[in-house]
Coordinates of C-alpha atoms in Angstrom, one line a residue:
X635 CA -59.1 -43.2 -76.2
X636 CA -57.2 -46.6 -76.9
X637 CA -58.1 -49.7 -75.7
X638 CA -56.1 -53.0 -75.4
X639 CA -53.3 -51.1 -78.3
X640 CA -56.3 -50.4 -80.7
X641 CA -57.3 -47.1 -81.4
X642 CA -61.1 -46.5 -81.4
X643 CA -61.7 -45.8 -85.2
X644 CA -59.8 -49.0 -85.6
X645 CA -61.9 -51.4 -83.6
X646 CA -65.6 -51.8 -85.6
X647 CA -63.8 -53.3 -87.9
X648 CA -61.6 -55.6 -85.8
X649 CA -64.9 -56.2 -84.3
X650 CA -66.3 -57.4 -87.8
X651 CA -63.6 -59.7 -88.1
X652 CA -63.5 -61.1 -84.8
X653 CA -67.4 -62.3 -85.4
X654 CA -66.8 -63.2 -89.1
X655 CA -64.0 -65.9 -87.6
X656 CA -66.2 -66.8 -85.3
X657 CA -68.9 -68.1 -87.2
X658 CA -66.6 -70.0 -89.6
X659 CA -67.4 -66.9 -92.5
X660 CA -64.4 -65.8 -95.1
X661 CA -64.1 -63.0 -97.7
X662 CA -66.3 -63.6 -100.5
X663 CA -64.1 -64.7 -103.9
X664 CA -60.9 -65.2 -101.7
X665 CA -57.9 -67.4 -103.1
X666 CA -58.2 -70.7 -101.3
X667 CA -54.7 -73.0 -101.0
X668 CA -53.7 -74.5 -103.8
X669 CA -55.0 -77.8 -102.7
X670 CA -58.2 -76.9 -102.0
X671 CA -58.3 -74.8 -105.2
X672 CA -57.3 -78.0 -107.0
X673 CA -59.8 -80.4 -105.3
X674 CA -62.6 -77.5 -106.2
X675 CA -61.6 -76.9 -110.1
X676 CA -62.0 -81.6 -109.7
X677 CA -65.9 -80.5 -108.3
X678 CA -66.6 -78.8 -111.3
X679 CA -65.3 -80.9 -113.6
X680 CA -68.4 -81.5 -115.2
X681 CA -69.8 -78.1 -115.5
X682 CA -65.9 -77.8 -117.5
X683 CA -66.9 -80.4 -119.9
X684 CA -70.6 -79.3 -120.7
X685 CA -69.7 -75.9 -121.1
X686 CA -66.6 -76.8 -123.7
X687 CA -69.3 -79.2 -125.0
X688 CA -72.1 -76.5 -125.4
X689 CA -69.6 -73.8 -126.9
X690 CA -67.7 -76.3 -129.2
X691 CA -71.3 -77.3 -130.6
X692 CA -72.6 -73.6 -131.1
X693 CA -69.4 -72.3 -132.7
X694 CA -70.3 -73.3 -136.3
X695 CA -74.3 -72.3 -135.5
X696 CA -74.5 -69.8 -138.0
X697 CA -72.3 -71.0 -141.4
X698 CA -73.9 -73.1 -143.8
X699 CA -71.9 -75.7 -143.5
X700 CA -72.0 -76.3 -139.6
X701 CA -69.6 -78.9 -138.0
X702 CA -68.5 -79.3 -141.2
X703 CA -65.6 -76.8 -140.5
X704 CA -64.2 -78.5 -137.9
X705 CA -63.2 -80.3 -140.9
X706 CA -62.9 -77.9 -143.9
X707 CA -60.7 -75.7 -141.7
X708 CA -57.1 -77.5 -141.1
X709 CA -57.7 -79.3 -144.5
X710 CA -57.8 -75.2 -146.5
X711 CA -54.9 -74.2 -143.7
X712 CA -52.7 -77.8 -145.0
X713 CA -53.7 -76.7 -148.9
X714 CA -52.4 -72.9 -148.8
X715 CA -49.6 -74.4 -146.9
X716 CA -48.6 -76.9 -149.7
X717 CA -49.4 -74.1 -152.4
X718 CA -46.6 -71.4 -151.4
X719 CA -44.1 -73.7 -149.2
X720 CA -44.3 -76.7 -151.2
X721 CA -44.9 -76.0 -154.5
X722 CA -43.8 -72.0 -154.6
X723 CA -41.1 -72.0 -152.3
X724 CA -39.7 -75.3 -152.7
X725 CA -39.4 -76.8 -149.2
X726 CA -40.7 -80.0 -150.2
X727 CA -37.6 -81.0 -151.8
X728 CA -35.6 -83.8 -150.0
X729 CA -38.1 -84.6 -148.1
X730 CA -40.0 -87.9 -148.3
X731 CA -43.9 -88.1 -148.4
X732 CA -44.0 -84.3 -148.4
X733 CA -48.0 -83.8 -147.8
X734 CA -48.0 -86.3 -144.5
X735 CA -45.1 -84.7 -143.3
X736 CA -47.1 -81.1 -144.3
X737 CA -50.0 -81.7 -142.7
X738 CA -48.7 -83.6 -139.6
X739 CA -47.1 -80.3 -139.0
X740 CA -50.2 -78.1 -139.7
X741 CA -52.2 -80.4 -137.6
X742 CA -50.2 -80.3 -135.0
X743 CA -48.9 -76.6 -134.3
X744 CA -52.4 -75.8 -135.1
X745 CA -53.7 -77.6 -132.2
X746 CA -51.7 -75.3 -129.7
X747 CA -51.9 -72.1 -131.9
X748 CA -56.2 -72.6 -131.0
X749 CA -55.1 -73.6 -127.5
X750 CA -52.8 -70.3 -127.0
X751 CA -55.3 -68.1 -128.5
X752 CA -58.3 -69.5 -126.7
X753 CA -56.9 -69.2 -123.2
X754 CA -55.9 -65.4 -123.8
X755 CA -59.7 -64.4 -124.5
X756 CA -61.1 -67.2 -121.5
X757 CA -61.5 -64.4 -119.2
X758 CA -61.5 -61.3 -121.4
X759 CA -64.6 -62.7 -122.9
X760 CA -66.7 -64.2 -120.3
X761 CA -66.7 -61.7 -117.7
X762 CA -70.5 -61.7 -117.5
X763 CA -70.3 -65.0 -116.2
X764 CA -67.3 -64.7 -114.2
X765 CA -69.2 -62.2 -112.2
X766 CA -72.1 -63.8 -111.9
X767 CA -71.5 -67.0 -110.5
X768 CA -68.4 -68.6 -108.2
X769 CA -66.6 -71.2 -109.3
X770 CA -62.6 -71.8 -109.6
X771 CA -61.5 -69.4 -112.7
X772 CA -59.4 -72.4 -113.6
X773 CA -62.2 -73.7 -115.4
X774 CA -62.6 -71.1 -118.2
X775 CA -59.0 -71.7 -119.5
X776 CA -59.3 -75.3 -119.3
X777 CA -63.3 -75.6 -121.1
X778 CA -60.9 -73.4 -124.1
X779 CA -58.4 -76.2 -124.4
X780 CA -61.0 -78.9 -124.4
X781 CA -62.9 -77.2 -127.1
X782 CA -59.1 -77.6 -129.3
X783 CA -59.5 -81.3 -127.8
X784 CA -62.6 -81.7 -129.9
X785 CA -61.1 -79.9 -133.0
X786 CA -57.9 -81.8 -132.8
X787 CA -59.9 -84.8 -132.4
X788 CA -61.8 -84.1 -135.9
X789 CA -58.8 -83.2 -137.4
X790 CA -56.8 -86.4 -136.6
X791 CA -59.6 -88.7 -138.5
X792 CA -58.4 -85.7 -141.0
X793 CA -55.1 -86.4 -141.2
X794 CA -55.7 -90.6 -140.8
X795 CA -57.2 -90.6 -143.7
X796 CA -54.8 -88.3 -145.5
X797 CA -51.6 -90.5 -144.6
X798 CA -53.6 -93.7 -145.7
X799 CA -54.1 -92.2 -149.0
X800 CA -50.8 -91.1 -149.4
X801 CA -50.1 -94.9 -149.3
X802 CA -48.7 -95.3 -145.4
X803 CA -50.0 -98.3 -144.1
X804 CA -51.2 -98.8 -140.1
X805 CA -48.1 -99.9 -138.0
X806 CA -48.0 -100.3 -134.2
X807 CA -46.2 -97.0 -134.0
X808 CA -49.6 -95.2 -134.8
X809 CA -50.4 -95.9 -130.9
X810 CA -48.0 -93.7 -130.1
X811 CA -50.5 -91.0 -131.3
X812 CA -52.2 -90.9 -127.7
X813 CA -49.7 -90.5 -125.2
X814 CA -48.4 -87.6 -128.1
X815 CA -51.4 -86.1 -127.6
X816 CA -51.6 -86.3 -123.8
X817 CA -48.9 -84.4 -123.2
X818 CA -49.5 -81.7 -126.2
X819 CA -52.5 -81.4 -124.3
X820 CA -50.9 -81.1 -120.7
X821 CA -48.1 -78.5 -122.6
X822 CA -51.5 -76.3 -124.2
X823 CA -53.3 -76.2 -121.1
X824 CA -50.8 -74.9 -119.2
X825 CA -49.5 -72.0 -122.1
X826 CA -53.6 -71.6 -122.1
X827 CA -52.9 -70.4 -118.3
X828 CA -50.6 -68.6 -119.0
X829 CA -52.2 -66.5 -121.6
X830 CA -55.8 -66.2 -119.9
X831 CA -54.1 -64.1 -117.0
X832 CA -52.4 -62.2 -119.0
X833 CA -55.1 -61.3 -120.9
X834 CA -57.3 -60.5 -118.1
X835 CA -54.8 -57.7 -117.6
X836 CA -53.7 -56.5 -120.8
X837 CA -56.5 -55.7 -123.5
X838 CA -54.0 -55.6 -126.2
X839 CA -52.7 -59.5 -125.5
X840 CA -54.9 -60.8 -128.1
X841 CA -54.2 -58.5 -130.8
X842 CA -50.4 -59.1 -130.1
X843 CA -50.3 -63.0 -129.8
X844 CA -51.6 -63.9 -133.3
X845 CA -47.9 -62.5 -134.3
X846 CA -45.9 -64.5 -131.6
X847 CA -47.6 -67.2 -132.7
X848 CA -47.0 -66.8 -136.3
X849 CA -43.1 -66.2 -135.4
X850 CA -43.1 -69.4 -133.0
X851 CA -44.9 -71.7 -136.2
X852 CA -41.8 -70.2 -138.7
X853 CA -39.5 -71.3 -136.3
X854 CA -41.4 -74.8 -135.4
X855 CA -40.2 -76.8 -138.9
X856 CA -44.3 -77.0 -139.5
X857 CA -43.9 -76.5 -143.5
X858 CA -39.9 -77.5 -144.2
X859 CA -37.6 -79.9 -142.5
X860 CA -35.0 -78.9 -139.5
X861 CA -32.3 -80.8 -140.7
X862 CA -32.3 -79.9 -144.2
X863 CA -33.0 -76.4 -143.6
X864 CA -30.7 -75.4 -140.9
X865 CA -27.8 -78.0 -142.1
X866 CA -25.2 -75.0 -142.2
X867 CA -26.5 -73.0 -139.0
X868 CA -24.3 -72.9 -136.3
X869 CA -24.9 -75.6 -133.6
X870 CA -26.8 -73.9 -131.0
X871 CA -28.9 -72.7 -133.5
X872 CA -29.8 -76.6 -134.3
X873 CA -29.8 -77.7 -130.7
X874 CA -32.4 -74.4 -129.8
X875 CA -35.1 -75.3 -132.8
X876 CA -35.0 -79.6 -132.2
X877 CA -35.2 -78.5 -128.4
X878 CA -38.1 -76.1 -129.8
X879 CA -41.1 -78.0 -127.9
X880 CA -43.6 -77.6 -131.2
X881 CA -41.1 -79.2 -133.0
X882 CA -40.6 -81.8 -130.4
X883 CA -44.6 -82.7 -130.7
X884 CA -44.9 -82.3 -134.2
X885 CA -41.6 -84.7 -134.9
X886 CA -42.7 -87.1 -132.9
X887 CA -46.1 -87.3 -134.3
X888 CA -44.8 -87.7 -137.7
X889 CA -42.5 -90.4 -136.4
X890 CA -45.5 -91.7 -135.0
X891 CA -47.2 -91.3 -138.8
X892 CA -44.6 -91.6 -141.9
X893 CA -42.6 -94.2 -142.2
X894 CA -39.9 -92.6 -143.9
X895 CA -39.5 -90.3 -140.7
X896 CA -37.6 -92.4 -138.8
X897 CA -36.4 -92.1 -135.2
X898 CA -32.5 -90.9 -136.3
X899 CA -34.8 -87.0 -137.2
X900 CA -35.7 -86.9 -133.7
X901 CA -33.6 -84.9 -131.0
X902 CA -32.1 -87.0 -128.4
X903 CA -34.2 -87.9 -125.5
X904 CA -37.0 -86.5 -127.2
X905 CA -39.9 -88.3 -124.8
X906 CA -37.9 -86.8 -122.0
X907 CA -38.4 -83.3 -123.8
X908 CA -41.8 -83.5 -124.6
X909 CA -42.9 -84.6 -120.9
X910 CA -40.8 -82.2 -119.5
X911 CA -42.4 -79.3 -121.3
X912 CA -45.3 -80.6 -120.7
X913 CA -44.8 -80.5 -117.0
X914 CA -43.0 -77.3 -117.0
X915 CA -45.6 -75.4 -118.8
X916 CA -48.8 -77.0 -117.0
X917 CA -47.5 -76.5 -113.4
X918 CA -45.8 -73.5 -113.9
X919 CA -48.9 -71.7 -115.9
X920 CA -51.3 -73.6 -113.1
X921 CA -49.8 -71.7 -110.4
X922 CA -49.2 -68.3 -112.1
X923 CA -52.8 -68.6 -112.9
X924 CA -54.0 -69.3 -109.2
X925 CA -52.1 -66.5 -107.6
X926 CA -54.4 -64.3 -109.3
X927 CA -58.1 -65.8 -108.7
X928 CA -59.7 -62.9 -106.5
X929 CA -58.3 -60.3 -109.8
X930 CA -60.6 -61.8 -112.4
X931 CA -63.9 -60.6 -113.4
X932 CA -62.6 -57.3 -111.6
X933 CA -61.9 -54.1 -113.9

């Protein structure tokens, strides 16, 4: 027998609902807005920066050396780099202050390589704790990128020290070197997004990426120059690699760096570019992440 429309098998469970709304109760793990999702990932904001803190400090635990990595590590990527592009291969020639320019660019795309690779194993790798507690997903993505923070951090002294050396002298152009790195930062986080819900899904993301990566850095003018290079392409292959947003970052740091990198090797409206790749990747790869908060931790 029906009553009120309802038929009878239908209506413990109506019931349910009926007293779960009525005493203010919601599905346990449900999406909240965006807005409250936002102003909840803010609450946590310090159990984000402990935990990046904790992992960035345990990640070296067992080597010899220790922190000492965070070091050792771009500087061997910068000397192999030098070894077969610049010496073997010959890219260093026409180009000015070759191992600034080199390492700038090792530096740099290194710093969203970590960020991109981090963000497709946040997930994947924690689900223990992803089970066990409640708190916005968000978080694990974003502790990844601030671990690269630190790193990046490390390696900049680096690669201070290395331009000093190689006789480039502090100009008030080197201040440009934070707001670069804000919105790198802004641009990694959201590609970290991106990539940590993709790889909650698909297993096989993280054995895939390391190639995409590799492809994107080839492309990126890390280890030759753009304009020498790509002098006889046809011109939407030029405008596609200076639009290229790891070239964007990593020109504009060495503009920020070298002094024989002036501002006529950058693409037009190049701080226009960099924010708006920032922006584009960060709110695009914020929401596609949030859409899928009750799915994580979940097989």
């Amino acid at each position: 027998m029906a009553l009120d429309g309802v038929a009878a098998h239908e209506r413990p469970e109506s019931d349910a609902a009926e007293r779960a709304a009525r005493y203010g109760l919601s599905v346990s793990g449900a999406r909240p807005h965006l807005v409250e999702y936002i102003r909840r990932l803010w609450r946590h904001r310090h159990f984000i920066t402990e935990f990046a803190k904790a992992r960035s400090t345990t990640k070296y635990t067992r080597a010899r050396l220790g922190q000492l990595w965070h070091v050792f590590t771009p500087l061997l990527n910068a000397a192999v780099y030098y070894l077969i592009f610049g010496l073997l291969l010959g890219t260093s020639r026409g180009v000015p202050d070759f191992i600034p320019f080199l390492v700038t660019g090792v530096f740099i795309f290194d710093f969203t390589r970590k960020s991109v690779m981090a963000g497709v194993k946040a997930i994947s790798g924690d689900r223990g704790l992803i089970r066990a507690l409640h708190f916005p997903r968000a978080a694990m993505p974003v502790s990844a990128v601030l671990i690269q923070l630190r790193e990046m951090l490390v390696s900049m002294a680096v690669l201070l020290v290395i331009v000093l050396a190689m006789g480039q002298l502090p100009r008030v152009h080197w201040l440009l070197i934070v707001p670069i790195l804000v919105v790198q930062l802004l641009f990694n986080t959201g590609l970290a997004m991106w990539a940590a819900r993709i790889g909650s899904k698909v297993s096989d993301a993280s054995q895939l990426l390391p190639f995409v990566l590799r492809t994107w850095m080839y492309a990126s003018g890390v280890m030759y120059s753009i304009d020498i290079m790509a002098a006889d392409a046809p011109r939407w292959v030029q405008v596609v690699l200076d639009v290229n947003p790891a070239a964007v970052y990593i020109d504009l740091m060495r503009f920020a760096l070298i002094d024989s990198f002036t501002s006529a090797q950058l693409p037009p409206h190049v701080w226009a570019l960099a924010l708006g790749w920032a922006l584009l990747a960060f709110i695009g790869g914020f929401i596609y992440f949030w859409r899928a908060e009750e799915e994580y931790g979940r097989d």
